[in-house]
């Protein structure tokens, strides 16, 4: 199944608005659920659980709890890198990087209804390949200096505009994005903005999430 048959109009996709990355390097065990709950209260429709540690029992318990929390709020949970964990936790999909399994392999684990997203960095050709492989969205970045990945390759706004004119999938932008700087990316064609510190380090998480959702609506 190709991307063209999965998504005929990116404007109809649920991949829109603020996309919270619940990064365990930024959130302690007692902070994870309260922070995600606060973001969901601000209207976040999509959350990604990101944990690079090697504690399978804890990762599964946390991913299950976040899946239940997201579904309670009508939102969806993605898992970073790990299709098996996404399946076991009852998550809605997986986000894949350059060194992870293929879209085809992830879908073999999760099924055709799962959401599969692909990081494309600043590489338009990688996005075209992801679309052909049947991905549900592609992600570009870093658009701004990122405290999480300071050495990440930078993606320029003209790349985003070219991608929007040639790719039929939802486009996620990432990297140093905040409620104060997301507007130009929305106007350039981004459907969703993935954030960590831009929401989680705000004085009021719920309000920051709400502001980011409103900014991303500029391009809808």
XYZ file of N, CA and C in Angstrom:
660
model
N 0.850 -1.187 0.000
C 0.000 0.000 0.000
C 0.883 1.234 0.000
N 0.658 2.152 -0.884
C 1.471 3.343 -0.988
C 0.893 4.461 -0.160
N 1.708 5.503 0.029
C 1.238 6.652 0.798
C 0.077 7.322 0.114
N 0.086 7.318 -1.230
C -0.992 7.987 -1.945
C -2.346 7.363 -1.656
N -2.385 6.041 -1.413
C -3.656 5.398 -1.111
C -4.016 5.540 0.363
N -3.014 5.808 1.217
C -3.285 5.958 2.641
C -3.775 7.365 2.970
N -3.166 8.372 2.369
C -3.512 9.760 2.666
C -3.738 10.494 1.359
N -4.969 10.831 1.064
C -5.262 11.528 -0.172
C -5.255 13.037 0.002
N -5.370 13.517 1.231
C -5.376 14.953 1.497
C -4.791 15.177 2.883
N -3.595 15.759 2.928
C -2.930 15.930 4.224
C -3.752 16.796 5.173
N -4.640 17.624 4.640
C -5.442 18.495 5.483
C -6.499 17.732 6.277
N -6.762 16.482 5.888
C -7.738 15.663 6.590
C -7.088 14.746 7.625
N -5.786 14.804 7.748
C -5.064 13.903 8.644
C -5.168 14.360 10.091
N -5.098 13.415 11.047
C -5.047 13.782 12.468
C -3.689 14.327 12.885
N -2.700 14.295 12.000
C -1.367 14.797 12.336
C -1.376 16.305 12.119
N -1.897 17.023 13.115
C -2.026 18.466 12.985
C -1.910 19.108 14.364
N -1.294 20.297 14.401
C -1.224 21.038 15.654
C 0.048 20.769 16.425
N -0.054 20.837 17.740
C 1.092 20.617 18.626
C 1.317 19.125 18.829
N 2.548 18.693 18.677
C 2.936 17.285 18.785
C 3.969 17.215 19.914
N 3.529 16.791 21.079
C 4.394 16.781 22.256
C 5.289 15.553 22.265
N 6.584 15.768 22.458
C 7.509 14.657 22.663
C 7.794 14.553 24.156
N 7.290 13.503 24.751
C 7.487 13.262 26.185
C 8.810 12.535 26.356
N 9.860 13.309 26.486
C 11.232 12.807 26.504
C 11.649 12.505 27.939
N 11.991 11.246 28.197
C 12.319 10.841 29.570
C 13.635 11.398 30.063
N 14.460 11.945 29.172
C 15.660 12.621 29.655
C 15.302 13.975 30.250
N 14.108 14.485 29.952
C 13.647 15.775 30.476
C 12.624 15.620 31.595
N 12.023 14.441 31.707
C 10.931 14.237 32.654
C 11.246 13.070 33.583
N 11.205 13.312 34.875
C 11.372 12.231 35.827
C 10.124 11.367 35.900
N 10.227 10.245 36.599
C 9.112 9.306 36.689
C 7.866 9.962 37.263
N 8.053 10.867 38.233
C 6.898 11.511 38.851
C 6.415 12.730 38.067
N 7.141 13.100 37.007
C 6.774 14.261 36.202
C 6.100 13.884 34.889
N 6.305 12.663 34.431
C 5.895 12.263 33.088
C 4.393 12.428 32.864
N 3.587 11.723 33.648
C 2.144 11.780 33.428
C 1.553 13.156 33.712
N 1.941 13.854 34.808
C 1.379 15.187 35.023
C 1.693 16.160 33.889
N 2.901 16.088 33.333
C 3.267 16.991 32.240
C 2.457 16.683 30.986
N 2.320 15.416 30.677
C 1.541 15.039 29.493
C 0.074 15.397 29.689
N -0.442 15.164 30.886
C -1.836 15.515 31.165
C -2.071 17.019 30.973
N -1.120 17.827 31.435
C -1.255 19.276 31.295
C -1.234 19.683 29.827
N -0.384 19.050 29.035
C -0.335 19.359 27.604
C -1.614 18.922 26.905
N -2.135 17.776 27.273
C -3.386 17.310 26.686
C -4.531 18.265 27.010
N -4.508 18.835 28.199
C -5.529 19.807 28.571
C -5.466 21.048 27.691
N -4.293 21.304 27.105
C -4.132 22.418 26.187
C -4.472 22.085 24.753
N -4.955 20.865 24.528
C -5.422 20.495 23.198
C -4.446 19.721 22.345
N -3.322 19.261 22.907
C -2.358 18.489 22.123
C -3.025 17.211 21.594
N -3.030 16.986 20.282
C -3.676 15.802 19.733
C -2.754 14.598 19.571
N -1.451 14.820 19.737
C -0.485 13.767 19.458
C 0.672 13.876 20.431
N 1.033 12.723 21.041
C 2.132 12.662 22.001
C 3.071 11.544 21.563
N 4.359 11.772 21.713
C 5.342 10.726 21.426
C 6.110 10.396 22.704
N 6.123 9.122 23.060
C 6.910 8.662 24.196
C 8.317 8.354 23.699
N 9.303 9.048 24.279
C 10.695 8.897 23.839
C 11.558 8.530 25.040
N 12.100 7.324 25.011
C 12.953 6.852 26.097
C 14.004 5.926 25.503
N 15.248 6.356 25.556
C 16.348 5.595 24.958
C 17.022 4.656 25.962
N 16.449 4.522 27.148
C 17.073 3.685 28.169
C 16.840 2.212 27.865
N 17.419 1.369 28.708
C 17.319 -0.076 28.510
C 16.633 -0.717 29.720
N 15.457 -0.238 30.025
C 14.662 -0.771 31.133
C 13.305 -1.154 30.556
N 13.193 -2.357 29.994
C 11.980 -2.712 29.262
C 10.715 -2.696 30.108
N 10.806 -3.113 31.358
C 9.608 -3.150 32.194
C 9.090 -1.741 32.470
N 9.992 -0.833 32.812
C 9.573 0.540 33.073
C 9.049 1.204 31.810
N 9.731 0.996 30.699
C 9.309 1.606 29.436
C 7.908 1.128 29.054
N 7.642 -0.164 29.230
C 6.328 -0.687 28.882
C 5.262 -0.118 29.804
N 5.549 -0.064 31.099
C 4.562 0.466 32.044
C 4.259 1.931 31.738
N 5.284 2.718 31.445
C 5.064 4.136 31.160
C 4.334 4.331 29.836
N 4.710 3.565 28.837
C 4.047 3.699 27.538
C 2.577 3.303 27.632
N 2.277 2.259 28.392
C 0.878 1.856 28.580
C 0.083 2.955 29.280
N 0.686 3.542 30.305
C -0.002 4.593 31.056
C -0.261 5.808 30.161
N 0.712 6.158 29.341
C 0.528 7.306 28.456
C -0.486 7.005 27.356
N -0.505 5.786 26.865
C -1.514 5.430 25.856
C -2.912 5.586 26.432
N -3.116 5.095 27.649
C -4.423 5.221 28.292
C -4.780 6.688 28.518
N -3.810 7.483 28.945
C -4.038 8.899 29.208
C -4.391 9.640 27.919
N -3.646 9.373 26.863
C -3.934 10.021 25.577
C -5.312 9.645 25.070
N -5.654 8.370 25.142
C -6.947 7.924 24.634
C -8.091 8.497 25.464
N -7.848 8.687 26.748
C -8.845 9.314 27.610
C -9.169 10.733 27.138
N -8.181 11.406 26.545
C -8.344 12.778 26.073
C -8.596 12.852 24.565
N -8.819 11.716 23.938
C -9.066 11.722 22.499
C -7.828 12.004 21.665
N -6.649 11.798 22.247
C -5.383 12.022 21.552
C -4.751 10.681 21.193
N -3.648 10.742 20.464
C -2.964 9.527 20.024
C -1.546 9.499 20.575
N -1.078 8.270 20.859
C 0.279 8.096 21.367
C 1.153 7.415 20.330
N 2.303 8.033 20.079
C 3.341 7.434 19.260
C 4.469 6.976 20.177
N 5.229 5.996 19.727
C 6.416 5.547 20.449
C 7.627 5.793 19.558
N 8.671 6.325 20.122
C 9.886 6.587 19.374
C 10.670 5.308 19.141
N 10.950 5.023 17.894
C 11.921 3.991 17.484
C 11.471 2.535 17.584
N 10.511 2.198 18.417
C 10.317 0.808 18.845
C 8.909 0.299 18.515
N 8.718 -0.331 17.346
C 7.391 -0.842 16.991
C 6.861 -1.887 17.965
N 7.737 -2.739 18.480
C 7.292 -3.779 19.414
C 6.727 -3.159 20.689
N 7.407 -2.152 21.213
C 6.908 -1.474 22.405
C 5.581 -0.788 22.100
N 5.473 -0.170 20.940
C 4.217 0.477 20.558
C 3.081 -0.529 20.528
N 3.330 -1.702 19.979
C 2.282 -2.730 19.908
C 1.894 -3.208 21.301
N 2.886 -3.502 22.138
C 2.606 -4.033 23.475
C 1.895 -3.001 24.352
N 2.189 -1.735 24.144
C 1.615 -0.689 24.985
C 0.240 -0.245 24.523
N -0.181 -0.692 23.349
C -1.456 -0.230 22.819
C -1.380 1.179 22.263
N -0.183 1.589 21.823
C 0.002 2.912 21.229
C -0.581 2.922 19.817
N -0.662 4.118 19.262
C -1.278 4.294 17.948
C -0.284 4.220 16.804
N 1.009 4.264 17.117
C 1.978 4.214 16.040
C 3.391 4.368 16.539
N 4.303 4.537 15.578
C 5.727 4.603 15.879
C 6.364 5.675 15.009
N 7.383 6.316 15.579
C 8.166 7.286 14.816
C 9.552 6.706 14.587
N 9.998 6.726 13.331
C 11.230 6.060 12.943
C 12.296 7.062 12.523
N 13.540 6.813 12.969
C 14.684 7.602 12.556
C 15.501 6.876 11.515
N 16.636 7.466 11.186
C 17.480 6.936 10.117
C 17.980 5.530 10.420
N 18.247 5.221 11.672
C 18.847 3.931 12.026
C 17.830 2.909 12.509
N 16.550 3.198 12.364
C 15.511 2.286 12.839
C 15.035 1.358 11.716
N 14.072 0.517 12.029
C 13.542 -0.407 11.035
C 12.823 0.368 9.933
N 12.515 -0.326 8.847
C 11.848 0.309 7.721
C 10.364 0.519 8.011
N 9.739 1.363 7.214
C 8.292 1.560 7.313
C 7.573 0.234 7.124
N 8.006 -0.543 6.164
C 7.371 -1.842 5.891
C 7.474 -2.769 7.094
N 8.651 -2.827 7.709
C 8.831 -3.701 8.871
C 8.004 -3.218 10.061
N 7.945 -1.906 10.256
C 7.140 -1.370 11.359
C 5.671 -1.697 11.154
N 5.210 -1.577 9.934
C 3.798 -1.857 9.676
C 3.497 -3.348 9.808
N 4.474 -4.181 9.546
C 4.283 -5.621 9.741
C 4.042 -5.942 11.215
N 4.646 -5.175 12.099
C 4.458 -5.366 13.534
C 3.154 -4.745 14.008
N 2.843 -3.547 13.516
C 1.748 -2.759 14.067
C 0.444 -2.853 13.282
N 0.515 -3.278 12.044
C -0.706 -3.372 11.247
C -0.915 -2.153 10.363
N -1.818 -2.284 9.431
C -2.044 -1.247 8.433
C -2.687 0.015 9.007
N -3.359 -0.101 10.134
C -4.044 1.070 10.690
C -3.145 1.929 11.570
N -1.944 1.468 11.852
C -1.031 2.228 12.710
C -0.523 3.467 11.982
N -0.143 4.472 12.772
C 0.508 5.669 12.241
C 2.014 5.434 12.249
N 2.633 5.611 11.096
C 4.089 5.464 10.991
C 4.665 6.772 10.459
N 5.495 7.410 11.292
C 6.148 8.652 10.892
C 7.635 8.440 10.698
N 8.234 9.276 9.869
C 9.645 9.111 9.515
C 10.377 10.443 9.629
N 11.500 10.447 10.339
C 12.368 11.613 10.392
C 13.133 11.736 9.081
N 13.095 12.922 8.486
C 13.779 13.152 7.214
C 14.859 14.218 7.321
N 15.031 14.802 8.505
C 16.109 15.745 8.782
C 16.022 16.929 7.806
N 17.009 17.079 6.926
C 16.943 18.108 5.895
C 17.042 17.492 4.502
N 16.531 16.259 4.394
C 16.716 15.434 3.195
C 15.379 15.207 2.491
N 15.136 15.957 1.439
C 13.880 15.832 0.711
C 13.748 14.470 0.038
N 14.857 13.917 -0.447
C 14.805 12.603 -1.094
C 14.359 11.528 -0.110
N 14.778 11.644 1.127
C 14.345 10.677 2.148
C 12.839 10.771 2.357
N 12.309 11.974 2.291
C 10.863 12.147 2.442
C 10.108 11.519 1.277
N 10.613 11.685 0.070
C 9.973 11.048 -1.086
C 9.966 9.526 -0.916
N 11.092 8.974 -0.442
C 11.182 7.531 -0.237
C 10.211 7.074 0.845
N 10.070 7.863 1.911
C 9.130 7.513 2.974
C 7.698 7.527 2.458
N 7.383 8.494 1.627
C 6.043 8.557 1.059
C 5.766 7.326 0.198
N 6.730 6.955 -0.631
C 6.557 5.766 -1.478
C 6.412 4.502 -0.640
N 7.094 4.462 0.508
C 7.060 3.273 1.359
C 5.768 3.158 2.156
N 4.944 4.214 2.158
C 3.670 4.146 2.861
C 3.657 4.788 4.219
N 4.601 5.713 4.485
C 4.585 6.445 5.753
C 3.327 7.303 5.839
N 2.945 7.643 7.066
C 1.765 8.482 7.296
C 2.117 9.949 7.484
N 3.360 10.236 7.858
C 3.825 11.610 7.892
C 5.338 11.617 7.807
N 5.887 12.766 7.435
C 7.333 12.949 7.423
C 7.663 14.139 8.316
N 8.863 14.116 8.894
C 9.290 15.176 9.805
C 10.607 15.764 9.330
N 10.682 17.096 9.304
C 11.909 17.796 8.941
C 12.401 18.633 10.118
N 13.695 18.825 10.195
C 14.290 19.671 11.211
C 15.743 19.299 11.399
N 16.459 20.124 12.100
C 16.030 21.127 13.056
C 15.913 22.502 12.384
N 14.792 23.184 12.636
C 14.595 24.493 12.040
C 15.228 25.606 12.867
N 15.331 25.396 14.169
C 15.965 26.355 15.065
C 16.968 25.594 15.919
N 17.878 26.293 16.578
C 18.806 25.591 17.474
C 18.041 24.768 18.514
N 18.436 23.522 18.659
C 17.704 22.608 19.534
C 18.504 22.288 20.781
N 17.955 22.545 21.961
C 18.666 22.166 23.189
C 18.749 20.651 23.364
N 17.836 19.915 22.735
C 17.850 18.454 22.851
C 18.907 17.835 21.947
N 19.013 18.353 20.712
C 19.994 17.843 19.750
C 20.750 19.030 19.152
N 21.720 19.574 19.892
C 22.409 20.780 19.422
C 23.184 20.582 18.129
N 23.557 19.344 17.813
C 24.329 19.080 16.601
C 23.464 18.602 15.436
N 22.155 18.667 15.598
C 21.266 18.200 14.528
C 21.428 19.056 13.283
N 21.337 18.460 12.083
C 21.425 19.256 10.860
C 20.273 20.254 10.793
N 20.556 21.440 10.272
C 19.540 22.465 10.172
C 18.756 22.307 8.874
N 17.463 22.520 8.972
C 16.570 22.473 7.810
C 16.061 23.895 7.550
N 16.250 24.434 6.361
C 15.802 25.796 6.073
C 14.329 25.847 5.694
N 13.727 26.988 5.904
C 12.314 27.159 5.556
C 12.045 26.902 4.069
N 12.931 27.308 3.135
C 12.660 26.982 1.725
C 12.513 25.487 1.465
N 13.237 24.647 2.224
C 13.069 23.198 2.087
C 11.650 22.799 2.470
N 11.138 23.380 3.543
C 9.774 23.090 3.967
C 8.775 23.477 2.876
N 8.982 24.618 2.264
C 8.074 25.063 1.204
C 8.131 24.121 0.002
N 9.334 23.666 -0.350
C 9.448 22.713 -1.464
C 8.761 21.403 -1.113
N 8.954 20.951 0.114
C 8.315 19.703 0.532
C 6.798 19.820 0.461
N 6.266 20.946 0.922
C 4.808 21.115 0.919
C 4.237 21.082 -0.498
N 4.991 21.571 -1.463
C 4.494 21.612 -2.837
C 4.595 20.266 -3.541
N 5.368 19.333 -2.972
C 5.630 18.082 -3.682
C 5.236 16.826 -2.908
N 4.962 16.958 -1.618
C 4.639 15.793 -0.791
C 3.181 15.867 -0.363
N 2.486 14.750 -0.458
C 1.060 14.719 -0.153
C 0.762 14.270 1.272
N 1.792 14.037 2.059
C 1.629 13.610 3.442
C 1.649 14.804 4.384
N 1.140 14.639 5.600
C 1.349 15.656 6.625
C 2.842 15.859 6.885
N 3.206 17.100 7.153
C 4.597 17.444 7.428
C 4.708 17.951 8.860
N 5.610 17.332 9.608
C 5.909 17.731 10.987
C 7.235 18.467 10.986
N 7.304 19.562 11.718
C 8.566 20.287 11.882
C 9.040 20.113 13.314
N 10.357 20.151 13.491
C 10.936 19.890 14.796
C 12.233 20.674 14.943
N 12.626 20.905 16.174
C 13.919 21.507 16.449
C 13.825 22.925 16.953
N 13.855 23.099 18.269
C 13.876 24.423 18.862
C 12.590 25.203 18.702
N 11.484 24.524 18.423
C 10.223 25.206 18.150
C 9.527 25.555 19.458
N 8.969 26.770 19.503
C 8.240 27.261 20.666
C 6.954 27.928 20.189
N 6.061 28.257 21.111
C 4.875 29.021 20.716
C 5.213 30.393 20.153
N 6.442 30.872 20.345
C 6.826 32.186 19.838
C 7.398 32.155 18.432
N 7.842 30.981 17.957
C 8.484 30.955 16.638
C 7.862 29.979 15.650
N 6.763 29.349 16.009
C 6.164 28.335 15.142
C 5.370 28.920 13.982
N 4.893 30.158 14.122
C 4.027 30.735 13.106
C 4.579 30.701 11.697
N 5.824 31.141 11.448
C 6.354 31.102 10.088
C 6.421 29.700 9.493
N 6.622 28.690 10.328
C 6.671 27.308 9.830
C 5.283 26.829 9.439
N 4.273 27.235 10.205
C 2.901 26.897 9.829
C 2.537 27.549 8.501
N 2.907 28.801 8.327
C 2.592 29.515 7.094
C 3.349 28.937 5.901
N 4.519 28.318 6.167
C 5.307 27.707 5.095
C 4.815 26.322 4.720
N 3.841 25.785 5.473
C 3.261 24.507 5.073
C 3.295 23.395 6.083
N 3.833 23.646 7.281
C 3.872 22.585 8.294
C 2.475 22.296 8.825
N 2.187 21.023 9.030
C 0.908 20.608 9.613
C 0.983 20.500 11.129
N 2.134 20.093 11.637
C 2.292 19.881 13.075
C 3.689 20.307 13.488
N 3.821 20.707 14.750
C 5.113 21.105 15.303
C 5.435 20.218 16.491
N 6.515 19.458 16.377
C 6.951 18.591 17.467
C 7.812 19.391 18.432
N 7.485 19.291 19.708
C 8.159 20.119 20.706
C 8.492 19.307 21.953
N 9.573 19.708 22.579
C 9.921 19.193 23.911
C 9.964 20.382 24.858
N 11.093 21.089 24.874
C 11.262 22.177 25.830
C 10.308 23.334 25.573
N 9.899 23.527 24.320
C 9.003 24.629 23.998
C 7.683 24.572 24.740
N 7.297 23.392 25.186
C 6.091 23.231 26.003
C 6.441 22.774 27.408
N 7.295 21.769 27.520
C 7.558 21.167 28.825
C 8.296 22.098 29.781
N 9.055 23.053 29.251
C 9.786 23.969 30.116
C 9.071 25.309 30.275
N 7.860 25.397 29.759
C 7.074 26.618 29.924
C 6.572 26.712 31.367
N 6.351 27.932 31.818
C 5.811 28.121 33.171
C 4.435 27.483 33.297
N 3.640 27.576 32.217
C 2.308 26.982 32.188
C 2.218 26.064 30.979
N 2.363 24.767 31.197
C 2.392 23.806 30.101
C 1.094 23.854 29.296
N -0.027 23.895 29.974
C -1.314 23.883 29.270
C -1.449 25.090 28.353
N -1.075 26.255 28.839
C -1.193 27.466 28.038
C -0.214 27.443 26.865
N 1.001 26.946 27.080
C 1.968 26.851 25.984
C 1.470 25.906 24.901
N 0.894 24.776 25.312
C 0.338 23.834 24.338
C -0.800 24.470 23.561
N -1.646 25.208 24.249
C -2.777 25.864 23.585
C -2.295 26.909 22.583
N -1.302 27.691 22.971
C -0.766 28.712 22.073
C -0.156 28.090 20.826
N 0.576 26.985 21.014
C 1.205 26.331 19.874
C 0.152 25.768 18.921
N -0.883 25.152 19.465
C -1.967 24.664 18.606
C -2.569 25.795 17.786
N -2.797 26.929 18.421
C -3.390 28.059 17.713
C -2.473 28.580 16.623
N -1.147 28.631 16.899
C -0.207 29.081 15.884
C -0.193 28.157 14.685
N -0.239 26.855 14.928
C -0.176 25.915 13.814
C -1.421 25.990 12.946
N -2.505 26.519 13.475
C -3.727 26.675 12.678
C -3.577 27.724 11.596
N -2.526 28.546 11.665
C -2.328 29.575 10.655
C -2.216 28.995 9.250
N -1.680 27.762 9.172
C -1.482 27.175 7.863
C -2.601 26.259 7.417
N -3.656 26.116 8.214
C -4.701 25.148 7.867
C -5.698 25.721 6.890
